[in-house]
mmCIF file of C-alpha atoms in Angstrom:
data_model
loop_
_atom_site.group_PDB
_atom_site.id
_atom_site.type_symbol
_atom_site.label_atom_id
_atom_site.label_comp_id
_atom_site.label_asym_id
_atom_site.label_seq_id
_atom_site.Cartn_x
_atom_site.Cartn_y
_atom_site.Cartn_z
ATOM 1 C CA MET S 1 167.237 148.729 112.349
ATOM 2 C CA LYS S 2 164.275 151.084 112.105
ATOM 3 C CA LYS S 3 164.631 153.840 109.553
ATOM 4 C CA VAL S 4 165.055 157.341 110.993
ATOM 5 C CA VAL S 5 163.753 160.303 108.974
ATOM 6 C CA MET S 6 163.620 163.840 110.368
ATOM 7 C CA TYR S 7 162.116 167.155 109.394
ATOM 8 C CA THR S 8 164.122 169.963 110.921
ATOM 9 C CA LEU S 9 164.718 173.711 110.820
ATOM 10 C CA SER S 10 168.197 175.088 110.142
ATOM 11 C CA THR S 11 167.609 177.657 112.915
ATOM 12 C CA CYS S 12 166.481 175.245 115.649
ATOM 13 C CA PRO S 13 168.961 174.129 118.347
ATOM 14 C CA TRP S 14 166.744 171.171 119.359
ATOM 15 C CA CYS S 15 166.882 169.880 115.782
ATOM 16 C CA MET S 16 170.683 170.098 116.020
ATOM 17 C CA ARG S 17 170.636 168.171 119.289
ATOM 18 C CA ALA S 18 168.438 165.484 117.736
ATOM 19 C CA LYS S 19 170.898 165.069 114.860
ATOM 20 C CA LYS S 20 173.761 164.918 117.351
ATOM 21 C CA PHE S 21 171.962 162.212 119.326
ATOM 22 C CA PHE S 22 171.627 159.941 116.289
ATOM 23 C CA ARG S 23 175.223 160.601 115.192
ATOM 24 C CA GLU S 24 176.550 159.794 118.646
ATOM 25 C CA HIS S 25 174.627 156.526 118.650
ATOM 26 C CA ASP S 26 175.758 155.641 115.116
ATOM 27 C CA ILE S 27 172.170 155.647 113.883
ATOM 28 C CA PRO S 28 171.930 156.544 110.207
ATOM 29 C CA PHE S 29 169.251 159.149 109.496
ATOM 30 C CA GLU S 30 167.882 161.296 106.734
ATOM 31 C CA TYR S 31 166.771 164.842 107.315
ATOM 32 C CA THR S 32 165.264 167.777 105.447
ATOM 33 C CA ASP S 33 165.455 171.361 106.675
ATOM 34 C CA TYR S 34 161.893 172.631 106.154
ATOM 35 C CA ASP S 35 162.999 176.274 105.957
ATOM 36 C CA LYS S 36 165.552 175.526 103.235
ATOM 37 C CA ALA S 37 163.328 173.190 101.175
ATOM 38 C CA ASP S 38 161.660 173.980 97.838
ATOM 39 C CA ASP S 39 157.952 174.757 97.775
ATOM 40 C CA GLU S 40 156.875 171.268 96.778
ATOM 41 C CA THR S 41 158.900 169.624 99.562
ATOM 42 C CA LYS S 42 157.562 172.209 102.016
ATOM 43 C CA ARG S 43 153.990 171.328 101.066
ATOM 44 C CA ALA S 44 154.632 167.618 101.568
ATOM 45 C CA ILE S 45 156.313 168.187 104.955
ATOM 46 C CA LYS S 46 153.505 170.481 106.062
ATOM 47 C CA GLU S 47 150.887 167.852 105.192
ATOM 48 C CA ASP S 48 152.829 165.176 107.040
ATOM 49 C CA CYS S 49 153.269 167.370 110.132
ATOM 50 C CA LEU S 50 149.666 168.476 110.272
ATOM 51 C CA GLU S 51 148.467 164.890 109.824
ATOM 52 C CA HIS S 52 150.339 164.067 113.028
ATOM 53 C CA GLY S 53 148.888 167.088 114.826
ATOM 54 C CA SER S 54 152.283 168.743 115.242
ATOM 55 C CA GLU S 55 151.268 172.252 114.153
ATOM 56 C CA MET S 56 154.650 172.679 112.453
ATOM 57 C CA SER S 57 156.782 172.199 115.542
ATOM 58 C CA PHE S 58 160.279 170.871 114.948
ATOM 59 C CA PRO S 59 162.171 168.540 115.178
ATOM 60 C CA PHE S 60 159.690 166.055 113.694
ATOM 61 C CA VAL S 61 161.279 162.617 113.986
ATOM 62 C CA LYS S 62 160.016 159.432 112.358
ATOM 63 C CA ILE S 63 161.468 156.232 113.765
ATOM 64 C CA GLY S 64 160.052 153.332 111.779
ATOM 65 C CA ASP S 65 156.288 153.905 111.865
ATOM 66 C CA GLU S 66 156.370 156.004 115.019
ATOM 67 C CA VAL S 67 156.563 159.786 115.177
ATOM 68 C CA VAL S 68 158.198 161.837 117.935
ATOM 69 C CA VAL S 69 157.667 165.590 117.815
ATOM 70 C CA GLY S 70 160.311 167.453 119.780
ATOM 71 C CA TYR S 71 163.749 166.624 121.151
ATOM 72 C CA ASN S 72 163.200 163.621 123.361
ATOM 73 C CA PRO S 73 166.292 161.367 123.624
ATOM 74 C CA GLU S 74 164.559 158.930 125.977
ATOM 75 C CA LYS S 75 161.825 158.264 123.451
ATOM 76 C CA TYR S 76 164.306 157.984 120.588
ATOM 77 C CA ALA S 77 166.326 155.420 122.586
ATOM 78 C CA LYS S 78 163.242 153.437 123.541
ATOM 79 C CA LEU S 79 161.939 153.234 119.981
ATOM 80 C CA LEU S 80 165.375 152.223 118.725
ATOM 81 C CA GLU S 81 165.812 149.782 121.623
ATOM 82 C CA LEU S 82 169.180 151.306 122.524
ATOM 83 C CA MET R 1 134.507 209.291 130.926
ATOM 84 C CA GLU R 2 134.255 212.292 133.257
ATOM 85 C CA LYS R 3 132.055 215.139 132.206
ATOM 86 C CA TYR R 4 133.818 217.851 134.223
ATOM 87 C CA PRO R 5 137.506 217.131 134.652
ATOM 88 C CA PHE R 6 138.187 220.341 136.511
ATOM 89 C CA PHE R 7 135.305 220.061 138.939
ATOM 90 C CA CYS R 8 136.690 220.497 142.437
ATOM 91 C CA ASP R 9 135.312 219.310 145.711
ATOM 92 C CA LEU R 10 137.188 217.923 148.705
ATOM 93 C CA THR R 11 137.846 214.668 146.861
ATOM 94 C CA GLY R 12 138.219 216.323 143.512
ATOM 95 C CA VAL R 13 140.988 218.627 144.640
ATOM 96 C CA TYR R 14 142.997 215.613 145.727
ATOM 97 C CA MET R 15 142.132 213.675 142.557
ATOM 98 C CA ASN R 16 143.082 216.564 140.340
ATOM 99 C CA ARG R 17 146.536 216.680 141.816
ATOM 100 C CA GLU R 18 147.063 213.247 140.225
ATOM 101 C CA LYS R 19 145.575 214.249 136.903
ATOM 102 C CA ARG R 20 146.968 216.334 134.148
ATOM 103 C CA TRP R 21 144.329 217.078 131.554
ATOM 104 C CA ILE R 22 145.828 218.067 128.247
ATOM 105 C CA PHE R 23 143.814 219.444 125.378
ATOM 106 C CA ALA R 24 143.868 216.907 122.550
ATOM 107 C CA ILE R 25 141.474 217.976 119.809
ATOM 108 C CA LYS R 26 138.137 219.623 119.129
ATOM 109 C CA GLU R 27 135.331 217.094 119.402
ATOM 110 C CA ASP R 28 134.050 217.790 115.890
ATOM 111 C CA GLU R 29 137.438 217.184 114.266
ATOM 112 C CA MET R 30 137.041 213.407 114.562
ATOM 113 C CA ALA R 31 134.310 211.296 113.006
ATOM 114 C CA ASP R 32 133.102 207.971 114.387
ATOM 115 C CA GLY R 33 135.729 205.258 113.845
ATOM 116 C CA ASP R 34 138.551 207.788 113.346
ATOM 117 C CA LYS R 35 142.034 207.315 114.767
ATOM 118 C CA LYS R 36 144.335 210.218 115.495
ATOM 119 C CA PRO R 37 147.964 209.849 116.604
ATOM 120 C CA LEU R 38 149.003 212.714 118.888
ATOM 121 C CA LEU R 39 152.086 213.743 120.802
ATOM 122 C CA LEU R 40 150.860 214.901 124.211
ATOM 123 C CA GLU R 41 153.494 216.050 126.694
ATOM 124 C CA GLY R 42 156.030 213.901 124.867
ATOM 125 C CA GLU R 43 153.822 210.782 125.011
ATOM 126 C CA LYS R 44 152.748 209.054 121.801
ATOM 127 C CA VAL R 45 149.000 208.821 122.283
ATOM 128 C CA LEU R 46 146.379 207.391 119.957
ATOM 129 C CA LEU R 47 142.976 209.018 120.243
ATOM 130 C CA LEU R 48 140.030 207.048 118.884
ATOM 131 C CA ARG R 49 136.360 207.892 118.519
ATOM 132 C CA LYS R 50 133.884 205.036 118.652
ATOM 133 C CA ASP R 51 130.114 205.149 119.065
ATOM 134 C CA GLY R 52 130.331 208.758 120.252
ATOM 135 C CA ASP R 53 132.959 208.049 122.937
ATOM 136 C CA PHE R 54 136.618 209.044 122.879
ATOM 137 C CA PHE R 55 139.325 206.590 123.920
ATOM 138 C CA ALA R 56 143.031 207.258 124.357
ATOM 139 C CA ILE R 57 145.721 204.579 124.398
ATOM 140 C CA SER R 58 149.464 204.573 123.892
ATOM 141 C CA ASN R 59 150.288 204.539 120.200
ATOM 142 C CA LYS R 60 153.049 202.000 120.812
ATOM 143 C CA CYS R 61 152.110 198.316 120.685
ATOM 144 C CA PRO R 62 153.465 196.665 123.876
ATOM 145 C CA HIS R 63 154.845 193.832 121.743
ATOM 146 C CA MET R 64 157.372 195.587 119.502
ATOM 147 C CA GLU R 65 156.332 199.240 119.721
ATOM 148 C CA CYS R 66 154.667 199.371 116.298
ATOM 149 C CA PRO R 67 152.336 202.370 115.780
ATOM 150 C CA LEU R 68 148.782 201.208 116.483
ATOM 151 C CA SER R 69 147.506 204.235 114.532
ATOM 152 C CA LYS R 70 148.365 202.301 111.376
ATOM 153 C CA GLY R 71 146.308 199.316 112.514
ATOM 154 C CA THR R 72 142.659 198.544 111.876
ATOM 155 C CA LEU R 73 139.764 199.297 114.213
ATOM 156 C CA GLU R 74 136.842 196.879 114.259
ATOM 157 C CA GLY R 75 134.234 197.518 116.919
ATOM 158 C CA HIS R 76 136.251 198.369 120.025
ATOM 159 C CA VAL R 77 139.198 196.237 118.950
ATOM 160 C CA ILE R 78 142.333 197.641 117.362
ATOM 161 C CA LYS R 79 144.651 195.280 115.511
ATOM 162 C CA CYS R 80 148.354 196.128 115.350
ATOM 163 C CA PRO R 81 149.581 196.447 111.742
ATOM 164 C CA CYS R 82 152.834 194.563 112.436
ATOM 165 C CA HIS R 83 151.840 191.231 113.999
ATOM 166 C CA ASP R 84 148.066 191.416 114.382
ATOM 167 C CA TRP R 85 148.037 191.702 118.193
ATOM 168 C CA ARG R 86 144.525 192.842 119.157
ATOM 169 C CA PHE R 87 143.615 195.232 121.987
ATOM 170 C CA ASP R 88 140.316 196.405 123.470
ATOM 171 C CA ILE R 89 140.420 200.208 123.304
ATOM 172 C CA ARG R 90 138.086 200.436 126.335
ATOM 173 C CA SER R 91 140.519 198.737 128.713
ATOM 174 C CA GLY R 92 143.804 198.432 126.804
ATOM 175 C CA GLU R 93 143.664 194.655 127.281
ATOM 176 C CA PHE R 94 145.408 192.356 124.821
ATOM 177 C CA LEU R 95 142.694 189.916 123.763
ATOM 178 C CA ASP R 96 144.949 186.833 123.809
ATOM 179 C CA ALA R 97 146.439 187.473 127.273
ATOM 180 C CA LYS R 98 144.686 189.936 129.552
ATOM 181 C CA GLU R 99 147.830 190.378 131.669
ATOM 182 C CA ILE R 100 149.318 192.406 128.830
ATOM 183 C CA LYS R 101 147.886 195.875 128.320
ATOM 184 C CA VAL R 102 148.574 198.791 126.080
ATOM 185 C CA PRO R 103 148.662 201.834 128.407
ATOM 186 C CA PHE R 104 145.389 203.727 128.214
ATOM 187 C CA TYR R 105 144.387 207.185 129.368
ATOM 188 C CA GLU R 106 141.240 208.789 130.684
ATOM 189 C CA THR R 107 139.493 211.169 128.331
ATOM 190 C CA SER R 108 137.047 213.943 129.008
ATOM 191 C CA ILE R 109 135.003 216.296 126.896
ATOM 192 C CA MET R 110 134.392 219.873 127.946
ATOM 193 C CA GLU R 111 132.705 222.493 125.834
ATOM 194 C CA GLY R 112 133.430 220.663 122.592
ATOM 195 C CA SER R 113 137.070 219.947 123.400
ATOM 196 C CA VAL R 114 138.579 216.558 124.126
ATOM 197 C CA PHE R 115 141.079 216.319 126.996
ATOM 198 C CA VAL R 116 143.391 213.441 127.869
ATOM 199 C CA ASN R 117 144.716 212.764 131.370
ATOM 200 C CA VAL R 118 148.361 212.119 130.535
ATOM 201 C CA GLU R 119 149.181 211.125 134.124
ATOM 202 C CA GLY R 120 146.622 208.367 134.046
ATOM 203 C CA ALA R 121 148.269 205.735 131.848
ATOM 204 C CA GLY R 122 147.229 202.204 132.707
ATOM 205 C CA LYS R 123 144.413 203.131 135.083
ATOM 206 C CA MET Z 1 171.381 197.131 112.065
ATOM 207 C CA ASN Z 2 174.147 195.410 113.928
ATOM 208 C CA THR Z 3 173.077 191.897 115.059
ATOM 209 C CA GLU Z 4 174.330 192.235 118.645
ATOM 210 C CA LYS Z 5 172.514 195.533 119.081
ATOM 211 C CA ARG Z 6 169.262 194.110 117.727
ATOM 212 C CA LYS Z 7 169.571 191.041 119.974
ATOM 213 C CA GLY Z 8 169.790 193.401 122.934
ATOM 214 C CA GLN Z 9 166.771 195.368 121.752
ATOM 215 C CA LEU Z 10 164.657 192.242 121.282
ATOM 216 C CA LYS Z 11 165.681 190.967 124.701
ATOM 217 C CA LYS Z 12 164.667 194.222 126.345
ATOM 218 C CA MET Z 13 161.320 194.447 124.534
ATOM 219 C CA PHE Z 14 160.414 190.799 125.025
ATOM 220 C CA SER Z 15 161.340 190.778 128.735
ATOM 221 C CA LYS Z 16 158.555 193.301 129.286
ATOM 222 C CA VAL Z 17 156.075 191.169 127.329
ATOM 223 C CA VAL Z 18 156.752 187.812 129.009
ATOM 224 C CA ASP Z 19 157.063 189.110 132.582
ATOM 225 C CA PRO Z 20 153.313 189.649 133.192
ATOM 226 C CA LEU Z 21 152.694 186.192 131.692
ATOM 227 C CA GLY Z 22 154.817 184.569 134.409
ATOM 228 C CA TYR Z 23 157.791 183.784 132.178
ATOM 229 C CA LYS Z 24 161.444 184.864 132.083
ATOM 230 C CA PHE Z 25 164.393 184.270 129.789
ATOM 231 C CA SER Z 26 165.980 180.859 130.290
ATOM 232 C CA SER Z 27 169.072 180.814 132.485
ATOM 233 C CA ASP Z 28 170.825 178.832 129.729
ATOM 234 C CA GLU Z 29 172.676 181.864 128.379
ATOM 235 C CA GLU Z 30 174.258 180.041 125.470
ATOM 236 C CA LEU Z 31 170.845 178.833 124.289
ATOM 237 C CA VAL Z 32 169.296 182.291 124.724
ATOM 238 C CA ASP Z 33 172.108 183.928 122.772
ATOM 239 C CA PHE Z 34 171.823 181.381 119.958
ATOM 240 C CA LEU Z 35 168.028 181.678 119.718
ATOM 241 C CA LEU Z 36 168.089 185.490 119.740
ATOM 242 C CA GLU Z 37 170.694 185.462 116.991
ATOM 243 C CA GLN Z 38 168.452 183.176 114.909
ATOM 244 C CA GLU Z 39 165.521 185.516 115.515
ATOM 245 C CA VAL Z 40 167.512 188.537 114.359
ATOM 246 C CA ASN Z 41 168.504 186.662 111.182
ATOM 247 C CA ILE Z 42 164.907 185.524 110.616
ATOM 248 C CA GLU Z 43 163.702 189.095 111.148
ATOM 249 C CA LYS Z 44 166.193 190.332 108.527
ATOM 250 C CA GLU Z 45 165.022 187.705 106.051
ATOM 251 C CA LYS Z 46 161.291 187.562 106.721
ATOM 252 C CA GLY Z 47 160.487 190.855 108.442
ATOM 253 C CA SER Z 48 159.551 189.483 111.872
ATOM 254 C CA PRO Z 49 161.402 187.566 114.604
ATOM 255 C CA PHE Z 50 159.581 184.256 114.198
ATOM 256 C CA CYS Z 51 160.202 181.259 116.463
ATOM 257 C CA PRO Z 52 163.358 179.455 115.253
ATOM 258 C CA CYS Z 53 161.799 176.049 116.060
ATOM 259 C CA GLN Z 54 158.405 176.321 114.396
ATOM 260 C CA GLY Z 55 157.687 176.320 110.684
ATOM 261 C CA LEU Z 56 155.981 179.056 108.723
ATOM 262 C CA THR Z 57 153.247 178.139 106.261
ATOM 263 C CA GLY Z 58 152.839 181.464 104.475
ATOM 264 C CA GLU Z 59 149.318 181.861 105.926
ATOM 265 C CA ARG Z 60 149.307 185.111 107.889
ATOM 266 C CA GLU Z 61 146.900 183.928 110.563
ATOM 267 C CA HIS Z 62 149.114 180.912 111.324
ATOM 268 C CA ASP Z 63 152.467 182.649 111.015
ATOM 269 C CA MET Z 64 151.648 185.693 113.152
ATOM 270 C CA LYS Z 65 151.067 183.334 116.082
ATOM 271 C CA LEU Z 66 154.710 182.296 115.780
ATOM 272 C CA VAL Z 67 156.250 185.737 116.228
ATOM 273 C CA CYS Z 68 158.322 185.771 119.398
ATOM 274 C CA PRO Z 69 157.166 185.776 122.176
ATOM 275 C CA CYS Z 70 154.456 183.388 120.962
ATOM 276 C CA ILE Z 71 153.398 182.375 124.506
ATOM 277 C CA PRO Z 72 149.961 184.104 124.398
ATOM 278 C CA PHE Z 73 148.876 181.916 121.496
ATOM 279 C CA HIS Z 74 150.052 178.602 123.018
ATOM 280 C CA ARG Z 75 149.536 179.375 126.677
ATOM 281 C CA GLU Z 76 148.097 176.112 128.005
ATOM 282 C CA HIS Z 77 150.569 173.986 126.082
ATOM 283 C CA TYR Z 78 153.579 176.021 127.203
ATOM 284 C CA ASP Z 79 152.349 176.274 130.786
ATOM 285 C CA ALA Z 80 152.245 172.460 130.867
ATOM 286 C CA MET Z 81 155.894 172.320 129.718
ATOM 287 C CA LYS Z 82 156.898 175.325 131.892
ATOM 288 C CA ARG Z 83 158.735 176.588 128.818
ATOM 289 C CA CYS Z 84 157.997 177.793 125.333
ATOM 290 C CA TRP Z 85 158.618 175.449 122.412
ATOM 291 C CA CYS Z 86 162.135 176.693 121.581
ATOM 292 C CA GLY Z 87 163.093 177.108 125.244
ATOM 293 C CA LEU Z 88 163.880 180.821 125.074
ATOM 294 C CA TYR Z 89 161.431 181.431 127.925
ATOM 295 C CA VAL Z 90 160.691 179.384 131.021
ATOM 296 C CA HIS Z 91 158.313 179.789 133.943
ATOM 297 C CA LYS Z 92 159.680 182.232 136.526
ATOM 298 C CA ASN Z 93 160.122 179.491 139.144
ATOM 299 C CA VAL Z 94 162.276 177.290 136.869
ATOM 300 C CA GLU Z 95 165.896 177.186 137.982
ATOM 301 C CA ASP Z 96 167.203 174.319 135.888
ATOM 302 C CA PRO Z 97 165.834 174.542 132.328
ATOM 303 C CA ASP Z 98 167.689 171.351 131.326
ATOM 304 C CA ASN Z 99 165.071 169.316 133.172
ATOM 305 C CA LEU Z 100 162.231 170.608 131.015
ATOM 306 C CA MET Z 101 161.131 168.455 128.099
ATOM 307 C CA GLN Z 102 159.425 169.368 124.862
ATOM 308 C CA ILE Z 103 155.955 167.804 124.893
ATOM 309 C CA SER Z 104 154.242 167.673 121.520
ATOM 310 C CA LEU Z 105 150.908 169.438 121.178
ATOM 311 C CA GLN Z 106 149.230 166.114 120.469
ATOM 312 C CA GLU Z 107 150.647 164.524 123.630
ATOM 313 C CA PHE Z 108 149.640 167.568 125.646
ATOM 314 C CA LEU Z 109 146.067 167.446 124.314
ATOM 315 C CA GLU Z 110 145.830 163.715 124.958
ATOM 316 C CA SER Z 111 147.007 164.075 128.553
ATOM 317 C CA LYS Z 112 144.645 167.002 129.064
ATOM 318 C CA ASN Z 113 141.697 164.961 127.793
ATOM 319 C CA ARG Z 114 142.584 162.065 130.097
ATOM 320 C CA LYS Z 115 142.275 164.327 133.158
#
C-alpha cells in the first residue's frame, strides 16, 4: 500500500473531504494542518509545496511518490488502485 | 478636465442639468501629490493633485470600503492601505481587473477653486 | 462583532466585487455558509478574510493576493476551473457546482502550454 501524507488547512472544507475519502476507503494517512503547525514545520511544508508548484493551495496530497494538489477523488483512487 | 463648468450653450444647458458642481477646495491649498478626503453632498470623496491636475474618486475602496486617503500614491496609482488593491486615479480602474472601478468624479478649476461634479460618479 | 452579522456584511460586499468579474456565490449554500464562517474567524485572528483553502506565508505581497475575493489575482486559473480555489464563487453560468473540479496551478499551466 502506498503511503498517504497530506498537508491541510483546518479551515478548508476540501481538506476535510479528502480526509473523509481516505477514511471511508480504510486508507491510513498522516496529515499536518499547515495553519496550526509550528514555524519550522510551516517552513518545511512551504518548501515542499512550492517545489511542486502548488503556490500554497490545499489539500496537498502525497500518495507514494506522486502529488495531487486539490480534492480529486478520482485521482486518489487511481493512484491507490482502488 | 473642463475649464468652464458653468459655460452654457444649447448642449451645455442640457449637460449641466446632469452635473452638480460642488466647490471642493481652493487650488492653492493642495500641493502636488497631496490627497484630501472630503465629504461632498454626503459622498466620501478623495481629491488628489498630481502633475498639476486634480482627480476625484470615491474614498471607499470597492473591495472592503477601506479609506483610500490612507493609502499611498505613486505616479497615478493609489494603493489601498488595507489589502494593497491598486487603482488608476485617472480612470478609477483596478489594475488587476479593469472591470472593477472605484467611482470617480469629474473635476474642474475655475478662478482658483476646484469643483467636483458629484453627479458624475463612474463616468 | 457578531459572526452571523459579519458573514452577511462580507457576502454583501463581495457580491458587488465578483459580479463584474463574471462570478457569483456558489449555489451550495452549506459550503458558502461554512466558508464565510471560516473567513470571519480568519479575519478576527489575522485581520483580513483570507481564503480558507490557501496558506499564508507571512510575506505581504503573497498573502494580500489571498484576501477574499482573490479572483483578480488568479483569473486565468480560476476561469479554467469556472470556480475559485475554495469554491465560494463560481462562474455565473454554473448551475451545478458539484461538477467542478479543483485543478492545480501546475496542471493548469501545463494544459495551457500544450494548447
